[in-house]
Backbone as a ProteinNet text record, in pm:
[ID]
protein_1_A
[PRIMARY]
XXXXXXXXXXXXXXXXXXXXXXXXXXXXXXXXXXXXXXXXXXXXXXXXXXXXXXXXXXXXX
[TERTIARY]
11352.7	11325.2	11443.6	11543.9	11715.5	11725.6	11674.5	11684.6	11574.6	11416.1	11354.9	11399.5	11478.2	11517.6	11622.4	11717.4	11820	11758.8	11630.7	11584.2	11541.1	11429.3	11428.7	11510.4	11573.7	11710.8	11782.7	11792.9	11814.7	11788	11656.5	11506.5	11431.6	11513.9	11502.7	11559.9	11728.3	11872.2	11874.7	11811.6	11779.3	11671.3	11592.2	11436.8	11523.5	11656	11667.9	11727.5	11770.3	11803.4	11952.6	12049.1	12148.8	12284.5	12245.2	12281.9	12230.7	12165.7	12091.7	12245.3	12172.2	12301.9	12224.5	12336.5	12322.2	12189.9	12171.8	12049.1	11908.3	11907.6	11789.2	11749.3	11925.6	11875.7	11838.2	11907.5	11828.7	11708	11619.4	11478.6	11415.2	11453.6	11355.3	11334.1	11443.3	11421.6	11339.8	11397.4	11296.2	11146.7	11107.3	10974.1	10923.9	11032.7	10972.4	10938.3	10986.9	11024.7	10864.7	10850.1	10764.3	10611.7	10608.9	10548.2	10450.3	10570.2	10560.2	10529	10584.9	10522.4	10377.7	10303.9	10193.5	10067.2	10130.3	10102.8	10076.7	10181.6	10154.2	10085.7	10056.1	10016.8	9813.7	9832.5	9694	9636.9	9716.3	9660.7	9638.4	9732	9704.3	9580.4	9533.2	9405.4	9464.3	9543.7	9566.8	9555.8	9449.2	9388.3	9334.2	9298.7	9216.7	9135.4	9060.8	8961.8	8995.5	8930.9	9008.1	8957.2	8824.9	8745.9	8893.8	8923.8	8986.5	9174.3	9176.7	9308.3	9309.6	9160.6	9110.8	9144.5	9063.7	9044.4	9154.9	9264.9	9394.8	9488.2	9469.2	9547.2	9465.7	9317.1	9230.5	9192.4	9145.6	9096.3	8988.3	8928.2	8756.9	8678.8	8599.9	8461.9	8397
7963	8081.7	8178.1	8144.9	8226.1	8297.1	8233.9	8355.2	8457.3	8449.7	8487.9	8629.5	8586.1	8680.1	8753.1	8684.8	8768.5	8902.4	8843.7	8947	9060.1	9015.7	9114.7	9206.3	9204.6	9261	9330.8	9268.5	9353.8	9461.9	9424.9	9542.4	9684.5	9597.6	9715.4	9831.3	9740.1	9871.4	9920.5	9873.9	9948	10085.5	10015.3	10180.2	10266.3	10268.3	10348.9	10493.1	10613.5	10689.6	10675.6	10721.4	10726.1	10747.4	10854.5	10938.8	10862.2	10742.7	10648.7	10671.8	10637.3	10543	10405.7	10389.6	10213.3	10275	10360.4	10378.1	10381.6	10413.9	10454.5	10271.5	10211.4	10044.8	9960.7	10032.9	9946.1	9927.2	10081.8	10089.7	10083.6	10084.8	10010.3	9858.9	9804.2	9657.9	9627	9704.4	9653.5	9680	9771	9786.9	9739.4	9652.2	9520.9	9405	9398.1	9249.9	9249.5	9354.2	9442.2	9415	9459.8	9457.2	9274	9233.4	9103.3	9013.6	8997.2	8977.6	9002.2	9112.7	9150.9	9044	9058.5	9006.4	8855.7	8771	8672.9	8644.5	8687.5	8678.2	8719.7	8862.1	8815.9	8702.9	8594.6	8532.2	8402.2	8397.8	8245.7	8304.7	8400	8458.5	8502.7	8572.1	8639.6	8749.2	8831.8	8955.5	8982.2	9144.7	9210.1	9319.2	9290.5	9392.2	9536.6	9625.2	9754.5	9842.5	9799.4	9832.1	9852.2	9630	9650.9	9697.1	9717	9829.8	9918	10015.6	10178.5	10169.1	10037.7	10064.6	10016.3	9913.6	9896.5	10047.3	10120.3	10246.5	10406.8	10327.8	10440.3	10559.5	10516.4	10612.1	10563.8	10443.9	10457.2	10577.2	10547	10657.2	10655.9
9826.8	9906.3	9903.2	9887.4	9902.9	9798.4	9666.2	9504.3	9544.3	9584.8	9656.8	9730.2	9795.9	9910.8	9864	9738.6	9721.8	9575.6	9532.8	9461	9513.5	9617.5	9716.6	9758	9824.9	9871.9	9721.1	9639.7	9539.1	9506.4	9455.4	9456	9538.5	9679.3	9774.3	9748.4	9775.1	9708.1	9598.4	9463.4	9324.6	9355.6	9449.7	9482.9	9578.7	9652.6	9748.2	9647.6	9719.2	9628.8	9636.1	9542.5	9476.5	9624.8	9689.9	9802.8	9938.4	9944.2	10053.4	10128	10233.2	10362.6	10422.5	10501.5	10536	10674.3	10734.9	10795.1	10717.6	10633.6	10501.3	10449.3	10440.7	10373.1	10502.5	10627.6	10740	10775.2	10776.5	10797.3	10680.6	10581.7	10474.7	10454.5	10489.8	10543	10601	10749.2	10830.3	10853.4	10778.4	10707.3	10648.8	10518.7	10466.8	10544.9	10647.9	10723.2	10798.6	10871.3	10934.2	10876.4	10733.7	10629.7	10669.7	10578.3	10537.1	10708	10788.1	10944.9	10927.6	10939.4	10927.6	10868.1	10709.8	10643	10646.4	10727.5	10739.1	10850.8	10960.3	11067.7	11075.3	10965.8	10917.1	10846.3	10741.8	10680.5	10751	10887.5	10982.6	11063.5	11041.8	11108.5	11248.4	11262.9	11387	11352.3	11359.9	11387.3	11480.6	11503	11627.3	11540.2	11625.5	11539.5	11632.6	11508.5	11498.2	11653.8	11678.6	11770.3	11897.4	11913.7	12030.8	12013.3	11887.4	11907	11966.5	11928.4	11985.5	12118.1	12167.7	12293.2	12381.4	12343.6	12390.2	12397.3	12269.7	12240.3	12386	12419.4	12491.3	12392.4	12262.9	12153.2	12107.8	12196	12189.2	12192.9	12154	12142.3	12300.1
[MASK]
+++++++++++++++++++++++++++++++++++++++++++++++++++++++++++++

């Protein structure tokens, strides 16, 4: 998992632009992290359906 992660992290800082700052590599991280959370949390089947987002957010119909 650690080569994994250190490619990652690689990969990130190779896509940022030339002129990046350490705020730009922070929130792109954590967008990945963010990302990938998501991601796993849908696949153990913890979802909500979109319905009761709307209506948690009060943007039901």
């Amino acid at each position: 998992m650690s080569a994994i992660f250190k490619q990652q992290a690689h990969k990130l800082v190779d896509e940022l632009p030339d002129d990046a700052r350490w705020e730009e590599l922070i929130y792109q991280a954590a967008l990945h992290r963010a990302i990938e959370k998501g991601i796993d949390e849908a696949n153990d089947g913890q979802l909500i359906a979109a319905e009761d987002v709307l209506r948690q957010l009060e943007l039901a119909a």
